[in-house]
Amino acid sequence: MDNIIQKIIEIHSKLTLKIANTKVLKKIAKLHGNIINDYSKCIYCNICENKCPIGAIKVEPILLQWNIDNDKCLRCLKCVKHCPKGSISLNKNK
């Protein structure tokens, strides 16, 4: 029984730390600017959506729509790095 309680405490601690780290990362990310897309270059290929680790980007190729939730975005820049047309960038805050 003690092992089960110890394991529950361990899992709870890890989850609490992960949530706290995510909140801190989001606050730091907002200081760096927002992710933007140059729609004239975008080919709506979904690569950015697939690379986003938290699902902040949604692409609708048929409708030619691209959206990002900058409140959710961590600014990891995976979308920028993997965009084949270079249409995605970080608009830095000044």
PDB file of N, CA and C in Angstrom:
ATOM      1  N   MET A   1       0.815  -1.195   0.000  1.00  0.00           N
ATOM      2  CA  MET A   1       0.000   0.000   0.000  1.00  0.00           C
ATOM      3  C   MET A   1       0.862   1.264   0.000  1.00  0.00           C
ATOM      4  N   ASP A   2       1.957   1.254   0.768  1.00  0.00           N
ATOM      5  CA  ASP A   2       2.855   2.394   0.820  1.00  0.00           C
ATOM      6  C   ASP A   2       3.478   2.671  -0.544  1.00  0.00           C
ATOM      7  N   ASN A   3       3.785   1.597  -1.292  1.00  0.00           N
ATOM      8  CA  ASN A   3       4.354   1.764  -2.629  1.00  0.00           C
ATOM      9  C   ASN A   3       3.376   2.455  -3.575  1.00  0.00           C
ATOM     10  N   ILE A   4       2.121   2.132  -3.461  1.00  0.00           N
ATOM     11  CA  ILE A   4       1.101   2.744  -4.308  1.00  0.00           C
ATOM     12  C   ILE A   4       0.970   4.228  -3.982  1.00  0.00           C
ATOM     13  N   ILE A   5       0.933   4.560  -2.718  1.00  0.00           N
ATOM     14  CA  ILE A   5       0.834   5.965  -2.306  1.00  0.00           C
ATOM     15  C   ILE A   5       2.073   6.735  -2.761  1.00  0.00           C
ATOM     16  N   GLN A   6       3.226   6.143  -2.622  1.00  0.00           N
ATOM     17  CA  GLN A   6       4.474   6.779  -3.058  1.00  0.00           C
ATOM     18  C   GLN A   6       4.444   7.038  -4.569  1.00  0.00           C
ATOM     19  N   LYS A   7       3.958   6.075  -5.324  1.00  0.00           N
ATOM     20  CA  LYS A   7       3.873   6.221  -6.782  1.00  0.00           C
ATOM     21  C   LYS A   7       2.889   7.323  -7.156  1.00  0.00           C
ATOM     22  N   ILE A   8       1.756   7.397  -6.480  1.00  0.00           N
ATOM     23  CA  ILE A   8       0.765   8.450  -6.734  1.00  0.00           C
ATOM     24  C   ILE A   8       1.375   9.820  -6.456  1.00  0.00           C
ATOM     25  N   ILE A   9       2.092   9.958  -5.361  1.00  0.00           N
ATOM     26  CA  ILE A   9       2.742  11.231  -5.019  1.00  0.00           C
ATOM     27  C   ILE A   9       3.780  11.600  -6.075  1.00  0.00           C
ATOM     28  N   GLU A  10       4.534  10.620  -6.536  1.00  0.00           N
ATOM     29  CA  GLU A  10       5.555  10.852  -7.560  1.00  0.00           C
ATOM     30  C   GLU A  10       4.918  11.330  -8.872  1.00  0.00           C
ATOM     31  N   ILE A  11       3.863  10.671  -9.309  1.00  0.00           N
ATOM     32  CA  ILE A  11       3.174  11.047 -10.553  1.00  0.00           C
ATOM     33  C   ILE A  11       2.559  12.435 -10.404  1.00  0.00           C
ATOM     34  N   HIS A  12       1.933  12.708  -9.278  1.00  0.00           N
ATOM     35  CA  HIS A  12       1.320  14.017  -9.042  1.00  0.00           C
ATOM     36  C   HIS A  12       2.380  15.123  -9.094  1.00  0.00           C
ATOM     37  N   SER A  13       3.531  14.875  -8.504  1.00  0.00           N
ATOM     38  CA  SER A  13       4.610  15.865  -8.502  1.00  0.00           C
ATOM     39  C   SER A  13       5.097  16.155  -9.913  1.00  0.00           C
ATOM     40  N   LYS A  14       5.254  15.103 -10.723  1.00  0.00           N
ATOM     41  CA  LYS A  14       5.707  15.283 -12.104  1.00  0.00           C
ATOM     42  C   LYS A  14       4.684  16.068 -12.921  1.00  0.00           C
ATOM     43  N   LEU A  15       3.404  15.754 -12.761  1.00  0.00           N
ATOM     44  CA  LEU A  15       2.362  16.465 -13.494  1.00  0.00           C
ATOM     45  C   LEU A  15       2.294  17.927 -13.078  1.00  0.00           C
ATOM     46  N   THR A  16       2.400  18.193 -11.794  1.00  0.00           N
ATOM     47  CA  THR A  16       2.377  19.567 -11.293  1.00  0.00           C
ATOM     48  C   THR A  16       3.552  20.357 -11.853  1.00  0.00           C
ATOM     49  N   LEU A  17       4.723  19.759 -11.877  1.00  0.00           N
ATOM     50  CA  LEU A  17       5.906  20.418 -12.416  1.00  0.00           C
ATOM     51  C   LEU A  17       5.745  20.696 -13.900  1.00  0.00           C
ATOM     52  N   LYS A  18       5.200  19.729 -14.635  1.00  0.00           N
ATOM     53  CA  LYS A  18       5.010  19.902 -16.070  1.00  0.00           C
ATOM     54  C   LYS A  18       4.034  21.045 -16.355  1.00  0.00           C
ATOM     55  N   ILE A  19       2.950  21.130 -15.620  1.00  0.00           N
ATOM     56  CA  ILE A  19       1.974  22.206 -15.799  1.00  0.00           C
ATOM     57  C   ILE A  19       2.613  23.551 -15.477  1.00  0.00           C
ATOM     58  N   ALA A  20       3.368  23.622 -14.383  1.00  0.00           N
ATOM     59  CA  ALA A  20       4.033  24.868 -13.994  1.00  0.00           C
ATOM     60  C   ALA A  20       5.042  25.291 -15.052  1.00  0.00           C
ATOM     61  N   ASN A  21       5.826  24.339 -15.563  1.00  0.00           N
ATOM     62  CA  ASN A  21       6.805  24.651 -16.603  1.00  0.00           C
ATOM     63  C   ASN A  21       6.139  25.163 -17.866  1.00  0.00           C
ATOM     64  N   THR A  22       5.014  24.581 -18.258  1.00  0.00           N
ATOM     65  CA  THR A  22       4.290  25.017 -19.444  1.00  0.00           C
ATOM     66  C   THR A  22       3.807  26.448 -19.274  1.00  0.00           C
ATOM     67  N   LYS A  23       3.294  26.790 -18.108  1.00  0.00           N
ATOM     68  CA  LYS A  23       2.824  28.156 -17.858  1.00  0.00           C
ATOM     69  C   LYS A  23       3.971  29.149 -17.939  1.00  0.00           C
ATOM     70  N   VAL A  24       5.109  28.800 -17.384  1.00  0.00           N
ATOM     71  CA  VAL A  24       6.282  29.673 -17.434  1.00  0.00           C
ATOM     72  C   VAL A  24       6.754  29.827 -18.863  1.00  0.00           C
ATOM     73  N   LEU A  25       6.815  28.722 -19.609  1.00  0.00           N
ATOM     74  CA  LEU A  25       7.248  28.782 -21.005  1.00  0.00           C
ATOM     75  C   LEU A  25       6.338  29.672 -21.831  1.00  0.00           C
ATOM     76  N   LYS A  26       5.033  29.605 -21.588  1.00  0.00           N
ATOM     77  CA  LYS A  26       4.090  30.440 -22.330  1.00  0.00           C
ATOM     78  C   LYS A  26       4.309  31.918 -22.027  1.00  0.00           C
ATOM     79  N   LYS A  27       4.576  32.253 -20.775  1.00  0.00           N
ATOM     80  CA  LYS A  27       4.827  33.650 -20.417  1.00  0.00           C
ATOM     81  C   LYS A  27       6.102  34.153 -21.074  1.00  0.00           C
ATOM     82  N   ILE A  28       7.137  33.330 -21.059  1.00  0.00           N
ATOM     83  CA  ILE A  28       8.396  33.702 -21.699  1.00  0.00           C
ATOM     84  C   ILE A  28       8.204  33.837 -23.205  1.00  0.00           C
ATOM     85  N   ALA A  29       7.458  32.906 -23.790  1.00  0.00           N
ATOM     86  CA  ALA A  29       7.237  32.905 -25.238  1.00  0.00           C
ATOM     87  C   ALA A  29       6.576  34.188 -25.704  1.00  0.00           C
ATOM     88  N   LYS A  30       5.604  34.679 -24.963  1.00  0.00           N
ATOM     89  CA  LYS A  30       4.892  35.886 -25.354  1.00  0.00           C
ATOM     90  C   LYS A  30       5.816  37.095 -25.414  1.00  0.00           C
ATOM     91  N   LEU A  31       6.884  37.072 -24.646  1.00  0.00           N
ATOM     92  CA  LEU A  31       7.844  38.170 -24.660  1.00  0.00           C
ATOM     93  C   LEU A  31       8.645  38.195 -25.961  1.00  0.00           C
ATOM     94  N   HIS A  32       8.732  37.067 -26.630  1.00  0.00           N
ATOM     95  CA  HIS A  32       9.551  36.947 -27.837  1.00  0.00           C
ATOM     96  C   HIS A  32       8.816  37.334 -29.115  1.00  0.00           C
ATOM     97  N   GLY A  33       7.508  37.458 -29.077  1.00  0.00           N
ATOM     98  CA  GLY A  33       6.747  37.825 -30.256  1.00  0.00           C
ATOM     99  C   GLY A  33       5.757  36.752 -30.661  1.00  0.00           C
ATOM    100  N   ASN A  34       5.152  36.938 -31.818  1.00  0.00           N
ATOM    101  CA  ASN A  34       4.142  36.015 -32.325  1.00  0.00           C
ATOM    102  C   ASN A  34       4.584  35.366 -33.624  1.00  0.00           C
ATOM    103  N   ILE A  35       4.110  34.172 -33.840  1.00  0.00           N
ATOM    104  CA  ILE A  35       4.340  33.478 -35.100  1.00  0.00           C
ATOM    105  C   ILE A  35       3.364  34.045 -36.128  1.00  0.00           C
ATOM    106  N   ILE A  36       3.880  34.369 -37.300  1.00  0.00           N
ATOM    107  CA  ILE A  36       3.036  34.904 -38.381  1.00  0.00           C
ATOM    108  C   ILE A  36       3.291  34.098 -39.654  1.00  0.00           C
ATOM    109  N   ASN A  37       2.351  34.183 -40.580  1.00  0.00           N
ATOM    110  CA  ASN A  37       2.442  33.468 -41.847  1.00  0.00           C
ATOM    111  C   ASN A  37       2.274  34.453 -42.992  1.00  0.00           C
ATOM    112  N   ASP A  38       3.172  34.380 -43.969  1.00  0.00           N
ATOM    113  CA  ASP A  38       3.041  35.156 -45.198  1.00  0.00           C
ATOM    114  C   ASP A  38       2.201  34.309 -46.152  1.00  0.00           C
ATOM    115  N   TYR A  39       0.923  34.621 -46.213  1.00  0.00           N
ATOM    116  CA  TYR A  39      -0.020  33.802 -46.982  1.00  0.00           C
ATOM    117  C   TYR A  39       0.305  33.760 -48.471  1.00  0.00           C
ATOM    118  N   SER A  40       1.040  34.742 -48.971  1.00  0.00           N
ATOM    119  CA  SER A  40       1.399  34.731 -50.398  1.00  0.00           C
ATOM    120  C   SER A  40       2.431  33.646 -50.713  1.00  0.00           C
ATOM    121  N   LYS A  41       3.146  33.168 -49.699  1.00  0.00           N
ATOM    122  CA  LYS A  41       4.135  32.100 -49.889  1.00  0.00           C
ATOM    123  C   LYS A  41       3.614  30.737 -49.459  1.00  0.00           C
ATOM    124  N   CYS A  42       2.631  30.705 -48.571  1.00  0.00           N
ATOM    125  CA  CYS A  42       2.139  29.464 -47.962  1.00  0.00           C
ATOM    126  C   CYS A  42       1.494  28.545 -49.004  1.00  0.00           C
ATOM    127  N   ILE A  43       1.839  27.254 -48.935  1.00  0.00           N
ATOM    128  CA  ILE A  43       1.235  26.265 -49.842  1.00  0.00           C
ATOM    129  C   ILE A  43       0.280  25.337 -49.088  1.00  0.00           C
ATOM    130  N   TYR A  44      -0.005  25.658 -47.834  1.00  0.00           N
ATOM    131  CA  TYR A  44      -0.983  24.923 -47.010  1.00  0.00           C
ATOM    132  C   TYR A  44      -0.715  23.415 -47.015  1.00  0.00           C
ATOM    133  N   CYS A  45       0.554  23.074 -46.776  1.00  0.00           N
ATOM    134  CA  CYS A  45       0.997  21.679 -46.862  1.00  0.00           C
ATOM    135  C   CYS A  45       0.798  20.877 -45.566  1.00  0.00           C
ATOM    136  N   ASN A  46       0.469  21.534 -44.490  1.00  0.00           N
ATOM    137  CA  ASN A  46       0.231  20.902 -43.182  1.00  0.00           C
ATOM    138  C   ASN A  46       1.498  20.504 -42.425  1.00  0.00           C
ATOM    139  N   ILE A  47       2.665  20.763 -42.960  1.00  0.00           N
ATOM    140  CA  ILE A  47       3.891  20.378 -42.262  1.00  0.00           C
ATOM    141  C   ILE A  47       3.987  21.093 -40.925  1.00  0.00           C
ATOM    142  N   CYS A  48       3.675  22.383 -40.909  1.00  0.00           N
ATOM    143  CA  CYS A  48       3.755  23.146 -39.658  1.00  0.00           C
ATOM    144  C   CYS A  48       2.780  22.595 -38.617  1.00  0.00           C
ATOM    145  N   GLU A  49       1.580  22.267 -39.055  1.00  0.00           N
ATOM    146  CA  GLU A  49       0.582  21.702 -38.140  1.00  0.00           C
ATOM    147  C   GLU A  49       1.075  20.386 -37.547  1.00  0.00           C
ATOM    148  N   ASN A  50       1.691  19.564 -38.386  1.00  0.00           N
ATOM    149  CA  ASN A  50       2.198  18.270 -37.931  1.00  0.00           C
ATOM    150  C   ASN A  50       3.413  18.399 -37.010  1.00  0.00           C
ATOM    151  N   LYS A  51       4.215  19.435 -37.189  1.00  0.00           N
ATOM    152  CA  LYS A  51       5.412  19.634 -36.372  1.00  0.00           C
ATOM    153  C   LYS A  51       5.115  20.319 -35.042  1.00  0.00           C
ATOM    154  N   CYS A  52       3.994  21.020 -34.945  1.00  0.00           N
ATOM    155  CA  CYS A  52       3.653  21.744 -33.714  1.00  0.00           C
ATOM    156  C   CYS A  52       3.390  20.754 -32.581  1.00  0.00           C
ATOM    157  N   PRO A  53       4.192  20.814 -31.500  1.00  0.00           N
ATOM    158  CA  PRO A  53       4.061  19.819 -30.436  1.00  0.00           C
ATOM    159  C   PRO A  53       2.800  19.966 -29.580  1.00  0.00           C
ATOM    160  N   ILE A  54       2.120  21.106 -29.656  1.00  0.00           N
ATOM    161  CA  ILE A  54       0.931  21.285 -28.818  1.00  0.00           C
ATOM    162  C   ILE A  54      -0.341  21.594 -29.602  1.00  0.00           C
ATOM    163  N   GLY A  55      -0.262  21.515 -30.919  1.00  0.00           N
ATOM    164  CA  GLY A  55      -1.459  21.703 -31.733  1.00  0.00           C
ATOM    165  C   GLY A  55      -1.948  23.135 -31.823  1.00  0.00           C
ATOM    166  N   ALA A  56      -1.027  24.086 -31.813  1.00  0.00           N
ATOM    167  CA  ALA A  56      -1.423  25.498 -31.887  1.00  0.00           C
ATOM    168  C   ALA A  56      -1.749  25.942 -33.309  1.00  0.00           C
ATOM    169  N   ILE A  57      -1.329  25.159 -34.295  1.00  0.00           N
ATOM    170  CA  ILE A  57      -1.543  25.527 -35.704  1.00  0.00           C
ATOM    171  C   ILE A  57      -2.595  24.614 -36.321  1.00  0.00           C
ATOM    172  N   LYS A  58      -3.502  25.224 -37.058  1.00  0.00           N
ATOM    173  CA  LYS A  58      -4.534  24.482 -37.800  1.00  0.00           C
ATOM    174  C   LYS A  58      -4.487  24.931 -39.260  1.00  0.00           C
ATOM    175  N   VAL A  59      -4.392  23.952 -40.154  1.00  0.00           N
ATOM    176  CA  VAL A  59      -4.332  24.232 -41.584  1.00  0.00           C
ATOM    177  C   VAL A  59      -5.490  23.529 -42.272  1.00  0.00           C
ATOM    178  N   GLU A  60      -6.172  24.254 -43.144  1.00  0.00           N
ATOM    179  CA  GLU A  60      -7.256  23.708 -43.972  1.00  0.00           C
ATOM    180  C   GLU A  60      -6.864  23.909 -45.437  1.00  0.00           C
ATOM    181  N   PRO A  61      -6.143  22.933 -46.029  1.00  0.00           N
ATOM    182  CA  PRO A  61      -5.632  23.100 -47.396  1.00  0.00           C
ATOM    183  C   PRO A  61      -6.716  23.373 -48.438  1.00  0.00           C
ATOM    184  N   ILE A  62      -7.823  22.704 -48.332  1.00  0.00           N
ATOM    185  CA  ILE A  62      -8.886  22.885 -49.329  1.00  0.00           C
ATOM    186  C   ILE A  62      -9.467  24.307 -49.272  1.00  0.00           C
ATOM    187  N   LEU A  63      -9.582  24.834 -48.058  1.00  0.00           N
ATOM    188  CA  LEU A  63     -10.129  26.179 -47.867  1.00  0.00           C
ATOM    189  C   LEU A  63      -9.058  27.268 -47.909  1.00  0.00           C
ATOM    190  N   LEU A  64      -7.800  26.855 -48.051  1.00  0.00           N
ATOM    191  CA  LEU A  64      -6.659  27.770 -48.012  1.00  0.00           C
ATOM    192  C   LEU A  64      -6.684  28.639 -46.754  1.00  0.00           C
ATOM    193  N   GLN A  65      -6.806  27.957 -45.619  1.00  0.00           N
ATOM    194  CA  GLN A  65      -6.827  28.647 -44.331  1.00  0.00           C
ATOM    195  C   GLN A  65      -5.688  28.145 -43.455  1.00  0.00           C
ATOM    196  N   TRP A  66      -5.070  29.079 -42.764  1.00  0.00           N
ATOM    197  CA  TRP A  66      -3.981  28.793 -41.833  1.00  0.00           C
ATOM    198  C   TRP A  66      -4.211  29.635 -40.599  1.00  0.00           C
ATOM    199  N   ASN A  67      -4.262  29.000 -39.437  1.00  0.00           N
ATOM    200  CA  ASN A  67      -4.489  29.727 -38.194  1.00  0.00           C
ATOM    201  C   ASN A  67      -3.546  29.238 -37.119  1.00  0.00           C
ATOM    202  N   ILE A  68      -3.123  30.163 -36.274  1.00  0.00           N
ATOM    203  CA  ILE A  68      -2.314  29.805 -35.111  1.00  0.00           C
ATOM    204  C   ILE A  68      -2.922  30.442 -33.872  1.00  0.00           C
ATOM    205  N   ASP A  69      -2.908  29.693 -32.807  1.00  0.00           N
ATOM    206  CA  ASP A  69      -3.345  30.202 -31.513  1.00  0.00           C
ATOM    207  C   ASP A  69      -2.082  30.654 -30.783  1.00  0.00           C
ATOM    208  N   ASN A  70      -1.755  31.950 -30.896  1.00  0.00           N
ATOM    209  CA  ASN A  70      -0.535  32.462 -30.292  1.00  0.00           C
ATOM    210  C   ASN A  70      -0.569  32.426 -28.770  1.00  0.00           C
ATOM    211  N   ASP A  71      -1.756  32.300 -28.186  1.00  0.00           N
ATOM    212  CA  ASP A  71      -1.834  32.136 -26.733  1.00  0.00           C
ATOM    213  C   ASP A  71      -1.398  30.733 -26.316  1.00  0.00           C
ATOM    214  N   LYS A  72      -1.578  29.784 -27.201  1.00  0.00           N
ATOM    215  CA  LYS A  72      -1.214  28.390 -26.934  1.00  0.00           C
ATOM    216  C   LYS A  72       0.232  28.096 -27.358  1.00  0.00           C
ATOM    217  N   CYS A  73       0.701  28.810 -28.360  1.00  0.00           N
ATOM    218  CA  CYS A  73       2.013  28.579 -28.962  1.00  0.00           C
ATOM    219  C   CYS A  73       3.150  28.783 -27.955  1.00  0.00           C
ATOM    220  N   LEU A  74       4.124  27.865 -27.980  1.00  0.00           N
ATOM    221  CA  LEU A  74       5.291  27.943 -27.104  1.00  0.00           C
ATOM    222  C   LEU A  74       6.487  28.624 -27.766  1.00  0.00           C
ATOM    223  N   ARG A  75       6.370  28.990 -29.025  1.00  0.00           N
ATOM    224  CA  ARG A  75       7.458  29.612 -29.791  1.00  0.00           C
ATOM    225  C   ARG A  75       8.675  28.692 -29.868  1.00  0.00           C
ATOM    226  N   CYS A  76       8.426  27.413 -30.071  1.00  0.00           N
ATOM    227  CA  CYS A  76       9.529  26.459 -30.218  1.00  0.00           C
ATOM    228  C   CYS A  76      10.187  26.602 -31.594  1.00  0.00           C
ATOM    229  N   LEU A  77       9.486  27.231 -32.510  1.00  0.00           N
ATOM    230  CA  LEU A  77       9.941  27.541 -33.867  1.00  0.00           C
ATOM    231  C   LEU A  77      10.089  26.323 -34.772  1.00  0.00           C
ATOM    232  N   LYS A  78       9.500  25.198 -34.387  1.00  0.00           N
ATOM    233  CA  LYS A  78       9.534  24.017 -35.258  1.00  0.00           C
ATOM    234  C   LYS A  78       8.803  24.306 -36.561  1.00  0.00           C
ATOM    235  N   CYS A  79       7.726  25.061 -36.499  1.00  0.00           N
ATOM    236  CA  CYS A  79       6.977  25.404 -37.713  1.00  0.00           C
ATOM    237  C   CYS A  79       7.831  26.261 -38.647  1.00  0.00           C
ATOM    238  N   VAL A  80       8.576  27.199 -38.075  1.00  0.00           N
ATOM    239  CA  VAL A  80       9.448  28.072 -38.870  1.00  0.00           C
ATOM    240  C   VAL A  80      10.539  27.245 -39.532  1.00  0.00           C
ATOM    241  N   LYS A  81      11.152  26.380 -38.763  1.00  0.00           N
ATOM    242  CA  LYS A  81      12.267  25.561 -39.249  1.00  0.00           C
ATOM    243  C   LYS A  81      11.855  24.619 -40.375  1.00  0.00           C
ATOM    244  N   HIS A  82      10.659  24.051 -40.280  1.00  0.00           N
ATOM    245  CA  HIS A  82      10.249  23.012 -41.233  1.00  0.00           C
ATOM    246  C   HIS A  82       9.395  23.520 -42.398  1.00  0.00           C
ATOM    247  N   CYS A  83       9.067  24.796 -42.408  1.00  0.00           N
ATOM    248  CA  CYS A  83       8.245  25.331 -43.507  1.00  0.00           C
ATOM    249  C   CYS A  83       9.034  25.291 -44.814  1.00  0.00           C
ATOM    250  N   PRO A  84       8.549  24.550 -45.814  1.00  0.00           N
ATOM    251  CA  PRO A  84       9.303  24.406 -47.063  1.00  0.00           C
ATOM    252  C   PRO A  84       9.363  25.684 -47.898  1.00  0.00           C
ATOM    253  N   LYS A  85       8.470  26.619 -47.668  1.00  0.00           N
ATOM    254  CA  LYS A  85       8.438  27.859 -48.449  1.00  0.00           C
ATOM    255  C   LYS A  85       8.922  29.078 -47.658  1.00  0.00           C
ATOM    256  N   GLY A  86       9.251  28.885 -46.382  1.00  0.00           N
ATOM    257  CA  GLY A  86       9.715  30.002 -45.569  1.00  0.00           C
ATOM    258  C   GLY A  86       8.640  31.052 -45.320  1.00  0.00           C
ATOM    259  N   SER A  87       7.404  30.625 -45.312  1.00  0.00           N
ATOM    260  CA  SER A  87       6.309  31.594 -45.134  1.00  0.00           C
ATOM    261  C   SER A  87       6.023  31.907 -43.665  1.00  0.00           C
ATOM    262  N   ILE A  88       6.532  31.082 -42.757  1.00  0.00           N
ATOM    263  CA  ILE A  88       6.263  31.272 -41.329  1.00  0.00           C
ATOM    264  C   ILE A  88       7.476  31.910 -40.657  1.00  0.00           C
ATOM    265  N   SER A  89       7.225  32.892 -39.817  1.00  0.00           N
ATOM    266  CA  SER A  89       8.315  33.567 -39.125  1.00  0.00           C
ATOM    267  C   SER A  89       7.864  34.036 -37.749  1.00  0.00           C
ATOM    268  N   LEU A  90       8.837  34.469 -36.972  1.00  0.00           N
ATOM    269  CA  LEU A  90       8.558  35.023 -35.663  1.00  0.00           C
ATOM    270  C   LEU A  90       8.596  36.543 -35.777  1.00  0.00           C
ATOM    271  N   ASN A  91       7.472  37.181 -35.498  1.00  0.00           N
ATOM    272  CA  ASN A  91       7.382  38.642 -35.505  1.00  0.00           C
ATOM    273  C   ASN A  91       7.781  39.110 -34.114  1.00  0.00           C
ATOM    274  N   LYS A  92       9.030  39.504 -33.967  1.00  0.00           N
ATOM    275  CA  LYS A  92       9.567  39.811 -32.640  1.00  0.00           C
ATOM    276  C   LYS A  92       8.968  41.086 -32.068  1.00  0.00           C
ATOM    277  N   ASN A  93       8.667  41.028 -30.773  1.00  0.00           N
ATOM    278  CA  ASN A  93       8.198  42.217 -30.057  1.00  0.00           C
ATOM    279  C   ASN A  93       9.339  43.198 -29.928  1.00  0.00           C
ATOM    280  N   LYS A  94       8.989  44.460 -30.006  1.00  0.00           N
ATOM    281  CA  LYS A  94      10.044  45.493 -29.903  1.00  0.00           C
ATOM    282  C   LYS A  94       9.919  46.233 -28.629  1.00  0.00           C
TER     283      LYS A  94
END
